């Protein structure tokens, strides 16, 4: 059974940092691209960042370039993807979702992934 479990969300002041983690298990995710998306209240879910299977290629939405860093650890049974978020802004407030195994071509910003986590809330206060 596939599991994608996010953690690391919370409440932080503007200018602060958070590190999100996503542990993916149940499939061979080490050969799959993975991504982070976010959805703010009343808005559509948008792509934030993506990383290819080896970590050699990354994508960032313009709104987070220079502030967020995506990385991954391809362990034997569980792949973990991280999203280091620095210089956070109130507009970064959203539920952040991890996704794995895209059906679309790189960087799959259309959100067509086969597997999704349950989401973790990030709230940035001004």
XYZ file of N, CA, C and O in Angstrom:
504
model
N 0.846 -1.196 0.000
C 0.000 0.000 0.000
C 0.883 1.248 0.000
O 1.848 1.336 0.735
N 0.510 2.197 -0.853
C 1.292 3.415 -0.987
C 0.923 4.407 0.116
O -0.245 4.614 0.431
N 1.976 5.005 0.672
C 1.783 6.046 1.679
C 2.693 7.214 1.355
O 3.888 7.032 1.129
N 2.128 8.414 1.352
C 2.890 9.645 1.295
C 2.479 10.442 2.533
O 1.315 10.839 2.656
N 3.418 10.660 3.418
C 3.106 11.302 4.689
C 3.941 12.562 4.838
O 5.165 12.498 4.925
N 3.257 13.706 4.865
C 3.936 14.986 5.041
C 4.046 15.334 6.526
O 3.186 14.935 7.326
N 5.063 16.095 6.842
C 5.236 16.607 8.206
C 6.050 17.884 8.136
O 6.649 18.193 7.104
N 6.054 18.611 9.240
C 6.883 19.802 9.335
C 6.149 21.116 9.215
O 6.754 22.177 9.364
N 4.860 21.067 8.940
C 4.113 22.313 8.858
C 3.917 22.942 10.227
O 4.250 22.350 11.262
N 3.388 24.165 10.225
C 3.148 24.843 11.484
C 2.946 26.322 11.297
O 2.735 26.800 10.177
N 3.024 27.038 12.412
C 2.853 28.484 12.430
C 4.223 29.136 12.605
O 4.993 28.762 13.495
N 4.509 30.108 11.751
C 5.799 30.795 11.813
C 5.583 32.259 11.478
O 4.645 32.605 10.740
N 6.430 33.100 12.012
C 6.344 34.531 11.700
C 6.970 34.801 10.332
O 7.849 34.056 9.874
N 6.533 35.874 9.721
C 7.116 36.275 8.436
C 8.629 36.439 8.582
O 9.115 36.980 9.575
N 9.341 35.942 7.569
C 10.791 35.960 7.601
C 11.407 34.705 8.180
O 12.621 34.501 8.069
N 10.584 33.868 8.776
C 11.061 32.642 9.385
C 11.216 31.501 8.385
O 11.047 31.689 7.173
N 11.521 30.329 8.917
C 11.785 29.153 8.084
C 11.035 27.939 8.606
O 10.750 27.836 9.794
N 10.716 27.049 7.691
C 10.166 25.740 8.003
C 10.758 24.732 7.037
O 11.110 25.085 5.897
N 10.820 23.489 7.471
C 11.269 22.413 6.590
C 10.193 21.343 6.556
O 9.902 20.716 7.579
N 9.618 21.150 5.381
C 8.620 20.110 5.200
C 9.297 18.820 4.761
O 10.279 18.844 4.010
N 8.741 17.701 5.208
C 9.219 16.392 4.789
C 8.059 15.587 4.245
O 6.918 15.747 4.684
N 8.368 14.711 3.316
C 7.366 13.805 2.753
C 8.017 12.436 2.641
O 8.935 12.257 1.850
N 7.500 11.481 3.401
C 8.008 10.113 3.357
C 7.095 9.282 2.462
O 5.905 9.144 2.748
N 7.661 8.743 1.396
C 6.894 7.974 0.420
C 7.314 6.517 0.461
O 8.497 6.197 0.337
N 6.351 5.628 0.597
C 6.641 4.203 0.665
C 5.555 3.417 -0.043
O 4.488 3.938 -0.375
N 5.838 2.148 -0.285
C 4.863 1.268 -0.904
C 5.063 1.054 -2.385
O 4.414 0.198 -2.990
N 5.900 1.846 -3.000
C 6.268 1.698 -4.412
C 7.736 2.055 -4.559
O 8.371 2.564 -3.643
N 8.249 1.828 -5.767
C 9.637 2.194 -6.051
C 9.678 3.655 -6.483
O 9.790 3.968 -7.672
N 9.593 4.545 -5.515
C 9.577 5.970 -5.822
C 10.960 6.522 -6.127
O 11.081 7.665 -6.575
N 11.998 5.749 -5.893
C 13.348 6.247 -6.147
C 13.591 6.529 -7.627
O 14.524 7.255 -7.972
N 12.749 5.992 -8.503
C 12.902 6.234 -9.938
C 11.860 7.218 -10.476
O 11.719 7.391 -11.683
N 11.128 7.871 -9.577
C 10.036 8.763 -9.959
C 10.293 10.196 -9.536
O 10.863 10.449 -8.476
N 9.840 11.115 -10.361
C 9.856 12.521 -9.952
C 8.827 12.741 -8.846
O 7.851 12.003 -8.734
N 9.081 13.768 -8.059
C 8.157 14.119 -6.989
C 8.019 15.631 -6.936
O 8.856 16.358 -7.467
N 6.939 16.075 -6.316
C 6.714 17.511 -6.279
C 5.989 17.966 -5.033
O 5.439 17.153 -4.287
N 6.018 19.274 -4.828
C 5.252 19.916 -3.765
C 4.261 20.883 -4.400
O 4.626 21.638 -5.316
N 3.057 20.861 -3.893
C 2.005 21.768 -4.320
C 1.434 22.456 -3.078
O 1.650 21.993 -1.960
N 0.711 23.534 -3.293
C 0.054 24.186 -2.169
C -1.286 24.740 -2.599
O -1.499 25.071 -3.764
N -2.189 24.806 -1.618
C -3.522 25.338 -1.875
C -3.923 26.251 -0.736
O -4.045 25.821 0.416
N -4.115 27.511 -1.074
C -4.578 28.493 -0.111
C -6.105 28.505 -0.102
O -6.732 28.091 -1.086
N -6.724 28.971 0.968
C -8.191 28.999 1.043
C -8.800 29.754 -0.127
O -8.384 30.876 -0.434
N -9.764 29.121 -0.794
C -10.451 29.760 -1.902
C -9.684 29.815 -3.191
O -10.135 30.433 -4.157
N -8.508 29.176 -3.227
C -7.689 29.205 -4.427
C -7.434 27.802 -4.942
O -7.661 26.815 -4.243
N -6.949 27.726 -6.178
C -6.626 26.441 -6.757
C -5.294 25.928 -6.199
O -4.487 26.689 -5.675
N -5.081 24.640 -6.346
C -3.813 24.053 -5.936
C -2.755 24.368 -6.990
O -2.966 24.125 -8.182
N -1.650 24.900 -6.560
C -0.588 25.339 -7.465
C 0.712 24.586 -7.201
O 1.011 24.211 -6.064
N 1.489 24.417 -8.260
C 2.800 23.794 -8.128
C 3.767 24.740 -7.439
O 3.778 25.945 -7.711
N 4.561 24.189 -6.534
C 5.568 24.969 -5.824
C 6.961 24.582 -6.299
O 7.772 25.446 -6.651
N 7.241 23.282 -6.292
C 8.571 22.801 -6.665
C 8.466 21.349 -7.101
O 7.513 20.654 -6.751
N 9.462 20.907 -7.866
C 9.518 19.518 -8.297
C 10.978 19.089 -8.364
O 11.883 19.923 -8.517
N 11.177 17.778 -8.272
C 12.531 17.233 -8.325
C 12.493 15.923 -9.101
O 11.564 15.121 -8.946
N 13.485 15.724 -9.971
C 13.490 14.489 -10.742
C 13.984 13.337 -9.874
O 14.333 13.504 -8.711
N 14.043 12.147 -10.449
C 14.285 10.953 -9.652
C 15.629 10.967 -8.937
O 15.757 10.473 -7.825
N 16.633 11.564 -9.573
C 17.973 11.531 -8.991
C 18.288 12.768 -8.164
O 19.290 12.790 -7.448
N 17.469 13.790 -8.306
C 17.754 15.042 -7.630
C 18.611 15.985 -8.443
O 18.960 17.070 -7.974
N 18.941 15.603 -9.672
C 19.836 16.411 -10.500
C 19.116 17.556 -11.203
O 19.760 18.466 -11.740
N 17.794 17.495 -11.215
C 17.008 18.534 -11.880
C 15.873 18.976 -10.964
O 15.158 18.138 -10.402
N 15.714 20.278 -10.823
C 14.660 20.816 -9.973
C 13.904 21.918 -10.699
O 14.411 22.524 -11.643
N 12.697 22.135 -10.230
C 11.836 23.202 -10.758
C 11.280 23.989 -9.580
O 10.953 23.413 -8.534
N 11.165 25.311 -9.755
C 10.548 26.169 -8.744
C 9.597 27.147 -9.408
O 9.916 27.725 -10.459
N 8.465 27.351 -8.776
C 7.585 28.425 -9.214
C 8.289 29.756 -8.946
O 9.075 29.880 -7.996
N 8.017 30.738 -9.783
C 8.676 32.031 -9.635
C 8.468 32.642 -8.253
O 9.321 33.370 -7.751
N 7.331 32.362 -7.653
C 7.006 32.973 -6.365
C 7.887 32.476 -5.219
O 7.932 33.110 -4.156
N 8.572 31.355 -5.426
C 9.384 30.796 -4.339
C 10.870 30.691 -4.695
O 11.675 30.281 -3.851
N 11.226 31.045 -5.921
C 12.632 30.958 -6.329
C 13.515 31.795 -5.417
O 13.198 32.932 -5.090
N 14.628 31.211 -5.006
C 15.553 31.904 -4.128
C 15.204 31.795 -2.653
O 16.007 32.173 -1.796
N 14.012 31.274 -2.350
C 13.594 31.129 -0.941
C 13.383 29.674 -0.546
O 13.645 29.300 0.595
N 12.881 28.866 -1.468
C 12.591 27.458 -1.186
C 13.617 26.566 -1.882
O 14.097 26.881 -2.973
N 13.908 25.424 -1.251
C 14.806 24.432 -1.837
C 14.205 23.049 -1.678
O 13.852 22.652 -0.560
N 14.087 22.329 -2.793
C 13.592 20.967 -2.757
C 14.773 20.011 -2.848
O 15.740 20.272 -3.576
N 14.697 18.910 -2.114
C 15.747 17.897 -2.152
C 15.112 16.551 -1.852
O 13.948 16.479 -1.445
N 15.885 15.477 -2.046
C 15.336 14.149 -1.796
C 16.414 13.203 -1.309
O 17.601 13.390 -1.586
N 15.964 12.176 -0.608
C 16.843 11.118 -0.110
C 16.229 9.794 -0.557
O 15.175 9.399 -0.059
N 16.882 9.133 -1.508
C 16.380 7.864 -2.046
C 16.924 6.692 -1.226
O 17.873 6.029 -1.622
N 16.322 6.433 -0.102
C 16.719 5.287 0.714
C 16.125 4.016 0.119
O 15.351 4.048 -0.829
N 16.444 2.860 0.713
C 16.081 1.573 0.140
C 14.570 1.388 0.013
O 14.068 1.038 -1.048
N 13.842 1.614 1.073
C 12.409 1.334 1.075
C 11.535 2.576 1.141
O 10.352 2.503 0.823
N 12.075 3.679 1.561
C 11.302 4.908 1.707
C 12.067 6.078 1.101
O 13.227 6.296 1.440
N 11.419 6.776 0.204
C 11.992 7.995 -0.368
C 11.455 9.185 0.416
O 10.247 9.283 0.648
N 12.337 10.068 0.816
C 11.914 11.259 1.537
C 12.248 12.497 0.700
O 13.382 12.634 0.230
N 11.265 13.344 0.523
C 11.452 14.595 -0.194
C 11.280 15.740 0.800
O 10.369 15.713 1.638
N 12.165 16.706 0.697
C 12.155 17.837 1.619
C 11.846 19.128 0.862
O 12.163 19.276 -0.309
N 11.251 20.047 1.582
C 11.068 21.401 1.068
C 11.515 22.368 2.161
O 10.808 22.558 3.152
N 12.704 22.916 1.972
C 13.214 23.915 2.901
C 12.661 25.268 2.489
O 12.886 25.717 1.355
N 11.945 25.894 3.394
C 11.282 27.163 3.098
C 11.871 28.253 3.982
O 11.730 28.197 5.212
N 12.529 29.206 3.358
C 13.145 30.325 4.076
C 12.471 31.634 3.683
O 11.785 31.715 2.662
N 12.693 32.651 4.478
C 12.143 33.984 4.213
C 10.651 33.887 3.912
O 10.168 34.452 2.921
N 9.939 33.188 4.747
C 8.522 32.955 4.504
C 7.728 34.253 4.570
O 8.041 35.168 5.346
N 6.688 34.291 3.746
C 5.822 35.449 3.641
C 4.392 35.034 3.982
O 4.038 33.858 3.809
N 3.558 35.967 4.410
C 2.162 35.611 4.691
C 1.473 34.957 3.497
O 0.616 34.076 3.684
N 1.842 35.352 2.288
C 1.210 34.760 1.096
C 1.650 33.318 0.849
O 1.126 32.658 -0.049
N 2.597 32.817 1.619
C 2.961 31.402 1.540
C 2.012 30.527 2.355
O 2.111 29.298 2.311
N 1.117 31.137 3.105
C 0.161 30.391 3.912
C -0.729 29.529 3.030
O -1.359 30.021 2.084
N -0.748 28.228 3.314
C -1.504 27.282 2.501
C -1.364 25.891 3.105
O -0.551 25.675 4.010
N -2.145 24.967 2.580
C -1.913 23.550 2.837
C -0.942 23.065 1.768
O -1.174 23.276 0.567
N 0.134 22.450 2.206
C 1.163 21.968 1.291
C 1.015 20.459 1.115
O 0.912 19.707 2.094
N 1.025 20.039 -0.154
C 0.852 18.639 -0.502
C 2.086 18.102 -1.214
O 2.657 18.761 -2.084
N 2.437 16.878 -0.879
C 3.493 16.154 -1.568
C 2.842 15.262 -2.627
O 1.759 14.716 -2.396
N 3.497 15.128 -3.770
C 2.988 14.286 -4.845
C 4.121 13.459 -5.439
O 5.278 13.913 -5.465
N 3.782 12.269 -5.920
C 4.795 11.377 -6.491
C 4.287 10.709 -7.758
O 3.092 10.463 -7.917
N 5.230 10.405 -8.664
C 4.956 9.655 -9.882
C 4.042 10.425 -10.839
O 2.843 10.096 -10.978
N 4.573 11.429 -11.505
C 3.744 12.237 -12.398
C 3.342 11.502 -13.666
O 4.099 10.677 -14.197
N 2.147 11.821 -14.171
C 1.675 11.294 -15.446
C 2.025 12.245 -16.586
O 1.994 11.857 -17.755
N 2.321 13.485 -16.236
C 2.667 14.492 -17.229
C 4.179 14.556 -17.387
O 4.927 14.040 -16.588
N 4.588 15.253 -18.460
C 6.026 15.447 -18.664
C 6.557 16.456 -17.656
O 5.804 17.257 -17.095
N 7.856 16.389 -17.452
C 8.542 17.276 -16.514
C 8.262 18.728 -16.821
O 8.304 19.122 -17.994
N 8.026 19.564 -15.793
C 7.975 19.294 -14.362
C 6.577 19.012 -13.809
O 6.386 19.093 -12.604
N 5.663 18.676 -14.663
C 4.325 18.233 -14.251
C 3.618 19.252 -13.366
O 3.011 18.895 -12.355
N 3.700 20.520 -13.730
C 3.063 21.562 -12.922
C 1.542 21.506 -13.009
O 0.855 22.180 -12.242
N 1.012 20.706 -13.930
C -0.446 20.599 -14.049
C -1.048 19.751 -12.934
O -2.267 19.609 -12.850
N -0.204 19.156 -12.098
C -0.715 18.411 -10.961
C -1.153 16.993 -11.249
O -1.789 16.360 -10.412
N -0.811 16.484 -12.417
C -1.249 15.135 -12.772
C -0.253 14.114 -12.233
O 0.630 13.633 -12.948
N -0.399 13.831 -10.959
C 0.409 12.842 -10.271
C -0.465 11.668 -9.848
O -1.654 11.818 -9.587
N 0.166 10.518 -9.728
C -0.584 9.320 -9.343
C -0.809 9.214 -7.837
O -1.770 8.570 -7.417
N 0.055 9.806 -7.059
C -0.037 9.646 -5.611
C 0.111 10.994 -4.910
O 0.942 11.817 -5.314
N -0.702 11.167 -3.860
C -0.706 12.417 -3.103
C -0.705 12.132 -1.605
O -1.266 11.131 -1.142
N -0.076 13.052 -0.864
C -0.167 13.000 0.582
C -1.418 13.704 1.079
O -2.198 14.240 0.286
N -1.591 13.712 2.379
C -2.800 14.278 2.977
C -2.691 15.783 3.200
O -3.701 16.442 3.464
N -1.501 16.323 3.106
C -1.304 17.758 3.255
C -0.871 18.150 4.655
O -1.197 17.478 5.639
N -0.130 19.239 4.727
C 0.285 19.792 6.009
C 0.098 21.311 5.955
O 0.434 21.945 4.949
N -0.444 21.876 7.021
C -0.767 23.297 7.037
C 0.468 24.130 7.366
O 1.194 23.840 8.325
N 0.682 25.152 6.562
C 1.724 26.146 6.829
C 1.033 27.501 6.972
O 0.306 27.917 6.067
N 1.236 28.143 8.099
C 0.647 29.451 8.354
C 1.753 30.434 8.696
O 2.547 30.185 9.607
N 1.812 31.530 7.940
C 2.834 32.551 8.151
C 2.138 33.816 8.624
O 1.308 34.378 7.912
N 2.480 34.242 9.816
C 1.851 35.437 10.377
C 2.668 36.678 10.026
O 3.897 36.625 9.913
N 1.963 37.784 9.878
C 2.638 39.032 9.503
C 3.078 39.825 10.721
O 2.739 39.493 11.845
